[in-house]
XYZ file of C-alpha atoms in Angstrom:
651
model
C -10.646 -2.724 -21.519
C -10.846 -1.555 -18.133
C -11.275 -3.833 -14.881
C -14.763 -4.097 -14.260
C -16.463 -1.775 -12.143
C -17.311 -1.712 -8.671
C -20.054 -0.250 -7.886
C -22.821 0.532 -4.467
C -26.052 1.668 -4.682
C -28.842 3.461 -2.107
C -28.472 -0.039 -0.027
C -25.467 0.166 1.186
C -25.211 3.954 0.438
C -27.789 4.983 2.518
C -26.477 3.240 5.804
C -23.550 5.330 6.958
C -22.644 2.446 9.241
C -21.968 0.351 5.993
C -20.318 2.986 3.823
C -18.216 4.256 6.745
C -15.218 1.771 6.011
C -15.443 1.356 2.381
C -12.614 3.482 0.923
C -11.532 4.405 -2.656
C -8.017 6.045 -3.426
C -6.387 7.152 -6.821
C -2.841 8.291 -7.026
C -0.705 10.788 -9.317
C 2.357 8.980 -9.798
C 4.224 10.790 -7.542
C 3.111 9.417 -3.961
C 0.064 12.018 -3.873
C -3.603 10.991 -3.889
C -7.062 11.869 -3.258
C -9.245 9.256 -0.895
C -12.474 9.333 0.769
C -15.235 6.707 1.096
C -18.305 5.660 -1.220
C -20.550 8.268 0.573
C -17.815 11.167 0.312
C -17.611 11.078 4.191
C -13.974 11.586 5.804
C -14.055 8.769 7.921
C -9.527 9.200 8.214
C -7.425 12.103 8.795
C -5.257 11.120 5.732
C -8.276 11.457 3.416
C -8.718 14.506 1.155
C -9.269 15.046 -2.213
C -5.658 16.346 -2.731
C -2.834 14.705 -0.439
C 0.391 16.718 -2.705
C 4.089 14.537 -2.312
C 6.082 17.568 -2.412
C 10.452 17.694 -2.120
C 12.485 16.393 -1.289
C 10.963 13.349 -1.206
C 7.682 11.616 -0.486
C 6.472 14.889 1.618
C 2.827 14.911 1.882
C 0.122 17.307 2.781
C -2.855 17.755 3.091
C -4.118 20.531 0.823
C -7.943 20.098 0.007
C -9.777 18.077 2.683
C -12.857 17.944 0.801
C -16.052 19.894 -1.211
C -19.205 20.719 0.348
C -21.744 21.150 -2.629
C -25.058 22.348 -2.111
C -28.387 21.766 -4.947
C -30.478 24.849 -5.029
C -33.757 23.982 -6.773
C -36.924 26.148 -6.336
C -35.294 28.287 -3.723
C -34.804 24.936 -1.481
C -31.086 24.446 -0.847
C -30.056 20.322 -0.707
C -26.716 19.166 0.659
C -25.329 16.676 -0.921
C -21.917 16.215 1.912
C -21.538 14.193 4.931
C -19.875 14.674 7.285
C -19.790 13.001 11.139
C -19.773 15.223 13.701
C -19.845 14.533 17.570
C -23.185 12.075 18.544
C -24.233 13.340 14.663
C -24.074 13.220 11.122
C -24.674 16.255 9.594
C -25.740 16.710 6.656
C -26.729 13.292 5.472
C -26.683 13.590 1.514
C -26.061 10.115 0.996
C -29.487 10.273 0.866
C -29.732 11.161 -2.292
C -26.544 9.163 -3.309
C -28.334 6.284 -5.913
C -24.800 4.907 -7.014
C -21.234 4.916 -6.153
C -19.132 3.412 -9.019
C -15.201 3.581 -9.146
C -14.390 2.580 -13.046
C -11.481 2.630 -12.069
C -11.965 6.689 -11.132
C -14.567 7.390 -8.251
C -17.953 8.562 -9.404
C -21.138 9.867 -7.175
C -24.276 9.971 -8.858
C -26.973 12.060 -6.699
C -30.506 11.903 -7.584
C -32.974 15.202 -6.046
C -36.603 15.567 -7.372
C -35.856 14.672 -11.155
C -32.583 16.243 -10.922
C -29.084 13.994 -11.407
C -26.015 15.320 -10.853
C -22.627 13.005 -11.482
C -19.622 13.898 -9.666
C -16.250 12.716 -10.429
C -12.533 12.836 -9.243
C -9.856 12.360 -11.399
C -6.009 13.056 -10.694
C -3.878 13.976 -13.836
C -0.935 11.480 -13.676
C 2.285 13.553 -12.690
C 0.308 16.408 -11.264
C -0.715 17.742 -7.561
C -3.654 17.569 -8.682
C -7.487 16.742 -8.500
C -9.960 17.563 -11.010
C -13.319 17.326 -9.204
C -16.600 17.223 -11.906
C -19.771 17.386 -12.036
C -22.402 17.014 -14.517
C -25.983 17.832 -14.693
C -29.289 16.100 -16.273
C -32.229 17.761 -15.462
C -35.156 19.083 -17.039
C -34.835 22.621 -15.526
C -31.427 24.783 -14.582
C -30.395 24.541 -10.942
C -27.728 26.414 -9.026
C -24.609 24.554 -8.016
C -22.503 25.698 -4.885
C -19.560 23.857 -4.526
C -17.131 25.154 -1.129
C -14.089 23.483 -0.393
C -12.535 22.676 3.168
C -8.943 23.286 2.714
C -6.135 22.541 5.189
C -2.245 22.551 4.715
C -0.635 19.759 7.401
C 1.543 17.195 7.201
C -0.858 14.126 6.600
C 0.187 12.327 9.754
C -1.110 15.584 12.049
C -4.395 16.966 12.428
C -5.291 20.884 12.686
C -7.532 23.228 14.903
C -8.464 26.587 14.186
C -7.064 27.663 17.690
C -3.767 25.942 15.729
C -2.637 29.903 15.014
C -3.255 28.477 11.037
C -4.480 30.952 8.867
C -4.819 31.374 5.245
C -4.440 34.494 3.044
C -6.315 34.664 -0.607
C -5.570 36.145 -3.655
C -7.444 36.168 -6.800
C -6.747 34.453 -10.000
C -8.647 33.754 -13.195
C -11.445 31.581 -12.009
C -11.063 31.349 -8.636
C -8.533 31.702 -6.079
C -4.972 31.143 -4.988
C -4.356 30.132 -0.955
C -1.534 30.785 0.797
C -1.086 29.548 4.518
C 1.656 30.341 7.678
C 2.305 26.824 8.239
C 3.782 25.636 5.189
C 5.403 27.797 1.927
C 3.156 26.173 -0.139
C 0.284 27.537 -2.350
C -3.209 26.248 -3.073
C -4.833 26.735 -6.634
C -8.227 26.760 -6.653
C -10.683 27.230 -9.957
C -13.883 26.476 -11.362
C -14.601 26.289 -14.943
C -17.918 28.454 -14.766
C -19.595 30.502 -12.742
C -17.855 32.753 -10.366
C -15.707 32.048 -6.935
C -17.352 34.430 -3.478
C -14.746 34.870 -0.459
C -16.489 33.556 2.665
C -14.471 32.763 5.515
C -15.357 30.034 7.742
C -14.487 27.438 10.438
C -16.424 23.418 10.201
C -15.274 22.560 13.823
C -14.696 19.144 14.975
C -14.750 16.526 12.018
C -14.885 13.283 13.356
C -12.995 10.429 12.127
C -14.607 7.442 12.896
C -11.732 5.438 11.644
C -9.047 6.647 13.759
C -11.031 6.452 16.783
C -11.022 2.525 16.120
C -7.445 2.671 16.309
C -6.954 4.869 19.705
C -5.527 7.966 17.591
C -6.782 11.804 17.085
C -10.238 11.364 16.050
C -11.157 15.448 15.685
C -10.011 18.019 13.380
C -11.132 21.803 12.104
C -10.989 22.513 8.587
C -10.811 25.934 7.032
C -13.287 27.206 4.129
C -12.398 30.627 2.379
C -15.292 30.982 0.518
C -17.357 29.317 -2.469
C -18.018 28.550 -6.295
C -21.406 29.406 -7.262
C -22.840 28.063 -11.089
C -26.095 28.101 -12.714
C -26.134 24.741 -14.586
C -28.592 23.700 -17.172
C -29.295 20.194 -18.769
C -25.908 18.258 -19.952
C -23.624 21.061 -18.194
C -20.314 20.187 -16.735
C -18.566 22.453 -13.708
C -15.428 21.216 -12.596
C -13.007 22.609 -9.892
C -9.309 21.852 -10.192
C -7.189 22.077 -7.239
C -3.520 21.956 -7.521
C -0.430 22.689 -6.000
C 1.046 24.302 -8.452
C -0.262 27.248 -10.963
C 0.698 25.103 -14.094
C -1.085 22.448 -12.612
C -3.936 24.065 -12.435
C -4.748 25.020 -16.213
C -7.589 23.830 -18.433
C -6.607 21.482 -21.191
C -3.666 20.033 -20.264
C -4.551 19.159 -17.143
C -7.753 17.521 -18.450
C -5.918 15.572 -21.119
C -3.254 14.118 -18.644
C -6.768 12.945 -16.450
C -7.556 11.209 -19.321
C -4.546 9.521 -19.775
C -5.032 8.407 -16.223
C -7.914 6.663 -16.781
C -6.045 4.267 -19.439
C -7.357 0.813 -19.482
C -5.406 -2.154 -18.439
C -5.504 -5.848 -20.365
C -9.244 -7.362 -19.631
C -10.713 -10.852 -18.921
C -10.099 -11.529 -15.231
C -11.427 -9.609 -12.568
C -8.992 -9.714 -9.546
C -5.924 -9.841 -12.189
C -7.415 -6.776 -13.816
C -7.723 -4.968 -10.659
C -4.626 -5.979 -9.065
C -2.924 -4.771 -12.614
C -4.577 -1.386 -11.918
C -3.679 -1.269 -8.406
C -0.491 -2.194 -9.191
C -0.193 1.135 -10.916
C -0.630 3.225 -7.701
C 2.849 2.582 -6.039
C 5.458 3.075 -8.563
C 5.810 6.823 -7.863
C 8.898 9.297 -9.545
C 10.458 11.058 -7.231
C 11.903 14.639 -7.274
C 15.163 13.638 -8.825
C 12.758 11.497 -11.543
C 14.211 8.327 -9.896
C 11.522 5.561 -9.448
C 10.716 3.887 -5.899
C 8.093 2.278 -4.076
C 5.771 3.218 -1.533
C 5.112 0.592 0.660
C 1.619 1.324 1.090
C -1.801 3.924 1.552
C -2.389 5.732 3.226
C 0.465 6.946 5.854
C 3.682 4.214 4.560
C 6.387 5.751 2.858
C 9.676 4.249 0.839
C 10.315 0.841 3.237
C 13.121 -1.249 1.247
C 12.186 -4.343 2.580
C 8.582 -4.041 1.204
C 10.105 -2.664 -2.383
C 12.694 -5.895 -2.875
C 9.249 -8.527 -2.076
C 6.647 -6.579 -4.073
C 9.159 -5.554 -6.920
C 8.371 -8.797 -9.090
C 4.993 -8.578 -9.020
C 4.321 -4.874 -9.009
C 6.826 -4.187 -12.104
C 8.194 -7.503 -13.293
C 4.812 -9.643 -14.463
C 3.332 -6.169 -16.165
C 6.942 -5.143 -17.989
C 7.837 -2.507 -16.095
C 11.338 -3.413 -16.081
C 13.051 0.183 -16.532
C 11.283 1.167 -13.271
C 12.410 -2.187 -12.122
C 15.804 -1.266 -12.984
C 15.474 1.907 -10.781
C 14.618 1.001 -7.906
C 16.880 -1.911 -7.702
C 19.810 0.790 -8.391
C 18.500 3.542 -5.582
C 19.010 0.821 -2.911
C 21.169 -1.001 -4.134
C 23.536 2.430 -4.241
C 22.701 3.240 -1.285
C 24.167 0.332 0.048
C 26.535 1.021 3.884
C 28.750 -1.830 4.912
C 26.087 -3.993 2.710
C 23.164 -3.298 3.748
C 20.592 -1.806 1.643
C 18.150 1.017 3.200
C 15.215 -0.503 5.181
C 13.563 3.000 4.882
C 14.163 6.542 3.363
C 12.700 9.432 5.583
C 10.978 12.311 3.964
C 14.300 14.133 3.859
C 15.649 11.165 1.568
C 17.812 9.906 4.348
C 18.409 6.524 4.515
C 17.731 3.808 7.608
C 19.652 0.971 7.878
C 18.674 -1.169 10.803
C 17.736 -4.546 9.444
C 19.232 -7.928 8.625
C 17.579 -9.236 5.933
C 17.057 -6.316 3.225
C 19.852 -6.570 1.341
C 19.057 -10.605 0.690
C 15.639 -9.607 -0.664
C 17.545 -6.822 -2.873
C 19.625 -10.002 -3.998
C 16.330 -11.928 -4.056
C 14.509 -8.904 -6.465
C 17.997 -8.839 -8.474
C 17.761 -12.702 -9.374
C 14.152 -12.479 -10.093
C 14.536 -9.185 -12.475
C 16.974 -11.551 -14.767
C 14.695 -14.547 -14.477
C 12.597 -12.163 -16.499
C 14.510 -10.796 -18.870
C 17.480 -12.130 -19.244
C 19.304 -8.683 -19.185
C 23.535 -9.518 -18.407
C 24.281 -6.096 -19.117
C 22.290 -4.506 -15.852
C 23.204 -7.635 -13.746
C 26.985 -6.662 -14.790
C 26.350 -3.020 -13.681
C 25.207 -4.087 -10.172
C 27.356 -7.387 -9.912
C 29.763 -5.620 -7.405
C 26.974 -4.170 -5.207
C 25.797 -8.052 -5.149
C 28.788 -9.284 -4.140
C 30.081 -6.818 -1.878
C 26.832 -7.414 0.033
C 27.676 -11.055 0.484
C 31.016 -10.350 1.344
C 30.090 -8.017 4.295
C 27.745 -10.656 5.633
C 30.582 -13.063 5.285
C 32.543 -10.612 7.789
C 29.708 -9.215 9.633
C 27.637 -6.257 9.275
C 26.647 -3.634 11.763
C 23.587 -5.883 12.907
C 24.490 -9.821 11.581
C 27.911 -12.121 11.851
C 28.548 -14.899 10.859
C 28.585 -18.025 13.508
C 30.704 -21.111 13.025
C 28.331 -22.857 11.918
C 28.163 -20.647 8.703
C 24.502 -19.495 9.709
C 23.638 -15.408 10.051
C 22.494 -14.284 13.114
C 21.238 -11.128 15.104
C 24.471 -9.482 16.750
C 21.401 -8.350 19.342
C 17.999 -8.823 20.276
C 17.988 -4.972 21.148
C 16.526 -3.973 17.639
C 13.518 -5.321 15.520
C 15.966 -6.591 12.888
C 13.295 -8.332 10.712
C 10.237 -7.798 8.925
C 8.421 -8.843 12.169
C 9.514 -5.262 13.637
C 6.620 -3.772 15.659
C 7.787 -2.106 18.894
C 6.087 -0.897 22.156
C 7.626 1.708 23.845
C 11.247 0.959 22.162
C 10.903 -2.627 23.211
C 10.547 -5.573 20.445
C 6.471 -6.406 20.406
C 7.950 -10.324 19.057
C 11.530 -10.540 20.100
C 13.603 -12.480 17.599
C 17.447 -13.186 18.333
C 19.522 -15.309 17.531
C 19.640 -17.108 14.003
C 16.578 -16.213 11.854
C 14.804 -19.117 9.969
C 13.963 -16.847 7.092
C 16.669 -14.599 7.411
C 18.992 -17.628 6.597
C 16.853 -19.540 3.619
C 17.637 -15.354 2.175
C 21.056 -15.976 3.055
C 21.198 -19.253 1.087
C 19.494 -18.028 -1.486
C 21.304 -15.098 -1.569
C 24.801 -17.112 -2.403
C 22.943 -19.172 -4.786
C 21.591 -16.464 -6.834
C 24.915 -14.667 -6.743
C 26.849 -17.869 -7.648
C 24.486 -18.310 -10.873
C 24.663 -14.917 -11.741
C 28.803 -15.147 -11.222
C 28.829 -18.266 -13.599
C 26.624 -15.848 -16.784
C 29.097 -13.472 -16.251
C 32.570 -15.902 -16.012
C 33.279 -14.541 -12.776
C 34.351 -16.801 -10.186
C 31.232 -18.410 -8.953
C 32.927 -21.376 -6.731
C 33.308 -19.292 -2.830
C 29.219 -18.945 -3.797
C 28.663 -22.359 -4.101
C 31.168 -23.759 -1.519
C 29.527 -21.417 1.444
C 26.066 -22.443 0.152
C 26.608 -25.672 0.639
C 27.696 -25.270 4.031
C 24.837 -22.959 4.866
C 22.473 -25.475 3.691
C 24.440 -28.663 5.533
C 23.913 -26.242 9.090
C 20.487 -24.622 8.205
C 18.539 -28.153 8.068
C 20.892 -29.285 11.069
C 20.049 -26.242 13.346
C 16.765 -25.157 12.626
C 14.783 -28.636 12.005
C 12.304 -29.620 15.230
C 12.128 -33.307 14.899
C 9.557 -33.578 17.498
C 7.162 -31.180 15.704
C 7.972 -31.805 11.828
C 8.509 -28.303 11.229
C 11.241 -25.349 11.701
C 11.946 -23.437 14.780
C 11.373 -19.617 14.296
C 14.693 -18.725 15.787
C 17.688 -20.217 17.504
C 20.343 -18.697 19.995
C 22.660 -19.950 22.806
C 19.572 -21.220 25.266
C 18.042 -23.335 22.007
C 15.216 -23.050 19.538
C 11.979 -21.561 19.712
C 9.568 -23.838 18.327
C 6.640 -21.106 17.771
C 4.450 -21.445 15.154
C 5.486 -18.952 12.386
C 5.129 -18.620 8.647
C 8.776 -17.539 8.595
C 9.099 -21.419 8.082
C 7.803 -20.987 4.276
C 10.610 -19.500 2.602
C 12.678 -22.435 3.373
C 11.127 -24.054 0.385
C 9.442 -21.015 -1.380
C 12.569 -19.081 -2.406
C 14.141 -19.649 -5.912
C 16.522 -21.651 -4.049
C 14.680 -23.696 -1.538
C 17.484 -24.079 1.488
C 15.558 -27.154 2.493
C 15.714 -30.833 1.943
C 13.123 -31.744 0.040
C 12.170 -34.691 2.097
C 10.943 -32.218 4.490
C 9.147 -29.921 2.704
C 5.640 -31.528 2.626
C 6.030 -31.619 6.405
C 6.587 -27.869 6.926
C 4.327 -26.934 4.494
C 1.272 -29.245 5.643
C 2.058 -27.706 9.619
C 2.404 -23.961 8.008
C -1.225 -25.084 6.364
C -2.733 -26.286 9.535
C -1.325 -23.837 12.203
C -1.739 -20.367 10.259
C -4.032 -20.820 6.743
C -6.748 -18.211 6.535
C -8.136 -17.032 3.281
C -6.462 -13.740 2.984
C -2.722 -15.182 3.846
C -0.712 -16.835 6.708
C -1.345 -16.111 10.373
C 1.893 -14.629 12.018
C 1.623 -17.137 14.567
C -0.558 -20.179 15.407
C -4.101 -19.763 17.383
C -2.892 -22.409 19.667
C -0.055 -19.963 20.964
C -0.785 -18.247 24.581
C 0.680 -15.151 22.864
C -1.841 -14.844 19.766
C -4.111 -12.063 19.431
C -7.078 -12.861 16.822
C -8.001 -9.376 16.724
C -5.550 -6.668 15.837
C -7.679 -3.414 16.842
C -8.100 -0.750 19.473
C -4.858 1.496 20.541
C -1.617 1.280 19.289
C -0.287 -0.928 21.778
C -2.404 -3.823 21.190
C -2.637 -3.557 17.676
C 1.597 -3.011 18.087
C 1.298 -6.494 19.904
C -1.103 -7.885 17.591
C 0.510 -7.139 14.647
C 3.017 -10.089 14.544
C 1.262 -12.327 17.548
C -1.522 -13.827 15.288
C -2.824 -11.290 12.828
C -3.013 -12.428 8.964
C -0.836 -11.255 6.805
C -1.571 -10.968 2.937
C 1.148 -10.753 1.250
C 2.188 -14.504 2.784
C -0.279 -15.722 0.808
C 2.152 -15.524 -2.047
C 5.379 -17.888 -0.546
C 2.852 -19.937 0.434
C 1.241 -20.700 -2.841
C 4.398 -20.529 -4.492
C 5.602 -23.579 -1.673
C 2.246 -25.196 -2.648
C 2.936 -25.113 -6.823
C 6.439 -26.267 -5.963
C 5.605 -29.366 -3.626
C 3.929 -30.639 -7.085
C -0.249 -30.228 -6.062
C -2.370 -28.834 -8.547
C -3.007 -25.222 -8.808
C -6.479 -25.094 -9.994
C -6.996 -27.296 -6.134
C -10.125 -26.132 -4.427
C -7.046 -24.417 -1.716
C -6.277 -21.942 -4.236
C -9.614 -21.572 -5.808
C -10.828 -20.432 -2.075
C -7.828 -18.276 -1.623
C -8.217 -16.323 -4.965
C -12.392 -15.704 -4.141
C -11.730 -14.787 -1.268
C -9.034 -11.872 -2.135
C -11.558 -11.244 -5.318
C -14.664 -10.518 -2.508
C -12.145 -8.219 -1.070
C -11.891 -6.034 -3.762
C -15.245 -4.579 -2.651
C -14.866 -4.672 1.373
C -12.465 -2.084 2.685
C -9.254 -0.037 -0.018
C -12.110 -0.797 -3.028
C -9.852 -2.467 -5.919
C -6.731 -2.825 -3.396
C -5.178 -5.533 -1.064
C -5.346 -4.464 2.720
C -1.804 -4.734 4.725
C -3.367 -6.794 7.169
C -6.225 -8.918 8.693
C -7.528 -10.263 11.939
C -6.652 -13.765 13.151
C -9.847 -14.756 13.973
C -12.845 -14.807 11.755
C -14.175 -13.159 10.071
C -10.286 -11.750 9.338
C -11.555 -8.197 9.079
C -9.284 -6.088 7.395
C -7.051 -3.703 9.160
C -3.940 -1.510 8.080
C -3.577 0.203 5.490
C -6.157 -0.410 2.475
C -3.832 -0.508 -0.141
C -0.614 -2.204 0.382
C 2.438 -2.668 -1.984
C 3.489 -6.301 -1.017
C 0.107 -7.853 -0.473
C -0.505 -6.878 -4.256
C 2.690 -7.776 -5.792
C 2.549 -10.795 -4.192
C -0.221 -12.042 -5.858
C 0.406 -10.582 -9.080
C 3.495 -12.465 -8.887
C 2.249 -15.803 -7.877
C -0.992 -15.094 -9.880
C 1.734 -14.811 -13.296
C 4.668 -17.620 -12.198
C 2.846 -20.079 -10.475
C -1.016 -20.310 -11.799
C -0.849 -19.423 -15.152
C -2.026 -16.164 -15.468
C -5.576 -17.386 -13.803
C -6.011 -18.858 -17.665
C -7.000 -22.173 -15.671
C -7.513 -20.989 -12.172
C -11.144 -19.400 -12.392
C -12.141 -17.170 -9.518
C -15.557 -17.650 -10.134
């Protein structure tokens, strides 16, 4: 069965103010989507109801921005669109919008004077493509006009008509084929009735009320080169397909593969369900039909870092362990002095600056044969394994070795770890030095490889003799006595004894670097300081450096970011640290957490995680709406550490 639905009716529908922020999304597989909100208003510039990932890899534009339909009954035209406009919406057809439901596709269901038309969106998986429907009850025939506002920009830019875009048409059965001058792409418009009328016009200044909130372009034209036009009776269906691609744009096959994108996904539990299906949307096949992961929707791309911690939830606790197998081998060989990718560009190029990727690679690794036992892949990327360790042994471009046997930052120049927001080239949270987290990876990095060594015969000793030592320094250098806790980071001029959820992985990690006398300590200061229901604070309210809210321009959301705001996908080390200290995971802790992630569902990326949420209450959620880590994290802790939610009801 399929997750249950969520679904808004004229309440909330009817108040633009309420429906502005509540966003759907459905992917094809390949990194391309359609979005928009529960009132079909663009309130981002990366919504549309066909963002195509095009070669070579993960290159995204926007192709069909949206449809403006128009209801003519008894002569009297009704607009069913809105859009928001400067100081006005116009038009407002949420007025006649009775439900929203997305099950698990997004469906609008308009009712005008005894008239109901559905409308649905559907991508085929594996297609640059969107299938928009609609379907008519009514007691008389009505005419349809459906006209679409087409575009063709990278989804990070915006467009004007004074731009110098244009757009040249040329018919084809059905409808109409779009060329532009910006891009040597095509767009494939057709209907599946009634006939398509060239009409060439401008809608000027679209506002976006959602990237005003965050300081950035807030206006944009869209192009419209004419119309569909249908006369519909009672139980007719009109759909307009809009593709990339000319195959992509025929009948059956197209609406066969839409079906097979609406497949169900194992029942009983609403957030598991959900997550299960989210879970879905960021596996994507490249180009070169290798597998990856994007990091996140709408504007993240292929971030390593993100891949190696959402990996065992996203593919490993729903079985996906071919695609697991993938992307473990595109970073793993594209390893450079043994460090694994932190990002690919859109050109496929790899990035490299960061400390601690290839440990969560080794991390991902470890947890992909906890699952299935599989010697003959771990012997196939054995030597990637442990030429990583040995290049952190002897340094790496950005890490040494110390004497001490710890791993730290060769400079404080770069943003080295996940905490890696910068303002004007500078580090928003400077972190030099030795790395708390950075080194409970390291540890558990030689650990995992020394186990792994020992299934295979190889020499597993050097693994266990440097772990030992890592551990002996680690709870020497990092442990603040006076505070009970771990410092954040230590250099030449001492610790820094910030409050940070960094701290967690010292005892959350398959191999906890940690004594275990101390870990009730850290964990009950990590609980205190940075708790919140939707994950751990990046750094405690009591700091004169937190920011509760992370909003406005991108500075202060850039200084935000890691300076207080909440962070989802913590939630998951610090459950797992909770299960492993021995407490009870049906507590009324994790009970709290898991309703409050289940409300979520229906607040802001409907059926998704958000990246991120304010410090302060109410933690209103900010980032992206739909974010690979925050998921797989608590699929993964959701499947290892509370039993499935068999016991832990959210309810």
């Amino acid at each position: 069965m399929s997750p249950e639905a969520i679904v808004f009716r004229r309440d909330v529908a009817a108040d633009y103010s309420k429906a502005m922020d509540k966003e759907w999304i459905i992917t094809n597989g390949l990194g391309g989507y359609a979005s928009s909100t529960i009132i079909g208003a663009n309130t981002r510039g990366y919504h549309g109801l066909l963002v195509a990932s095009l070669p070579p890899s993960l290159r995204r534009l926007l192709l069909l921005s949206k449809l403006e339909e128009e209801i003519i009954l008894d002569g009297k035209r009704h607009a069913l669109s809105v859009n928001k406009y400067p100081n006005t919406i116009y038009p407002n057809g949420n007025k006649y919008l009775v439900e929203f439901r997305l099950n698990p596709s997004p469906s609008y269901i308009y009712q005008i004077d005894g008239v109901t038309l559905e409308k649905t969106i559907v991508m085929p998986f594996g297609r640059n493509t969107s299938i928009i429907s609609y379907k008519l009850d009514a007691p008389r025939s009505v005419e349809l006009q459906v006209r679409p506002l087409v575009n063709c920009r990278g989804f990070h830019s915006r467009t004007r008509e004074n731009s110098g875009l244009a757009f040249s048409q040329y018919p084809i059965p059905g409808g109409v084929r779009l060329e532009s001058n910006a891009e040597a792409q095509s767009l494939y418009l057709r209907s599946s009735c009634g006939e398509y009328e060239p009409s060439k016009t401008w809608y000027r200044n679209m506002v976006y009320d959602l990237e005003a909130e965050r300081g950035l372009v807030d206006q944009e034209d869209h192009f419209s080169p004419g119309f569909f036009k249908a006369t519909l009776k009672d139980r007719d269906f009109l759909s307009v397909v809009a593709s990339a691609d000319a195959s992509g744009a025929s009948n059956e096959a197209v609406l066969e593969a839409a079906e097979m994108n609406n497949s169900a996904s194992p029942g009983g539990d609403h957030l598991r369900d959900w997550l299960i299906r989210s879970s879905d949307q960021f596996t994507v096949k490249l180009p070169d039909e290798t597998s990856t992961i994007v990091a996140g929707y709408h504007w993240f791309g292929e971030w390593g870092r993100d891949a190696a911690i959402a990996l065992p939830g996203l593919l490993l606790t729903t079985g996906r362990f071919e695609e697991a197998k993938a992307v473990i081998r595109r970073y793993l060989n594209n390893t450079r002095n043994g460090l694994a990718p932190v990002y690919f560009d859109e050109g496929s190029r790899p990035h490299y600056a960061s400390i601690d990727t290839s440990l969560w690679f080794i991390y991902s690794t470890y947890k992909y044969f906890e699952y299935t036992s599989d010697l003959p892949f771990i012997r196939e990327v054995y030597p990637k394994l442990r030429e990583i360790v040995e290049w952190h042994r002897r340094g790496t471009d950005y890490s040494r070795i110390v004497e001490d046997f710890l791993l730290e930052a060769k400079s404080g120049e770069y943003s080295l770890t996940w905490m890696d927001a910068r303002i004007d080239g500078t580090p928003a949270t400077p972190r030099v030095g030795k790395c708390v987290e950075v080194n409970a990876l390291w540890y558990n990095a030689l650990r995992s490889v020394e186990e792994l060594s020992r299934r295979l015969g190889e020499a597993s000793e050097p693994y266990a003799e440097l772990g030992l030592k890592v551990q002996s320094s680690f709870n020497d250098v990092f442990w603040y006595g006076g505070g009970g806790y771990l410092y954040d980071c230590v250099d030449d001029e001492g610790g820094d004894d910030s409050v940070r959820p960094n701290q967690i992985f010292s005892l959350s990690l398959p191999f906890p670097v940690l004594r275990r006398e101390r870990w009730g300590s850290v964990f009950k200061n990590v609980e205190r300081h940075l708790l919140t229901p939707y994950g751990l604070r990046s750094l405690s309210p009591r700091d004169p450096r937190y920011h509760g809210m992370c909003s406005g321009g991108t500075g202060g959301r850039d200084l935000a970011y890691h300076n207080g705001t909440v962070w989802a996908w913590l939630a998951g080390p610090f459950i797992s640290a909770y299960v492993k200290l021995g407490w009870s995971p049906s507590s009324v802790m994790i009970r709290h957490i898991l309703q409050a992630f289940d409300r979520h569902l229906s607040e802001a990326g409907l059926g998704n995680v958000s990246e991120i949420f304010d410090g302060d209450t109410p933690h209103h959620p900010r980032g992206c709406i739909a974010q690979a880590w925050s998921t797989g994290e608590l699929l993964r802790v959701i499947s290892e550490d509370l039993g499935g939610l068999k016991e832990v009801s959210t309810t």
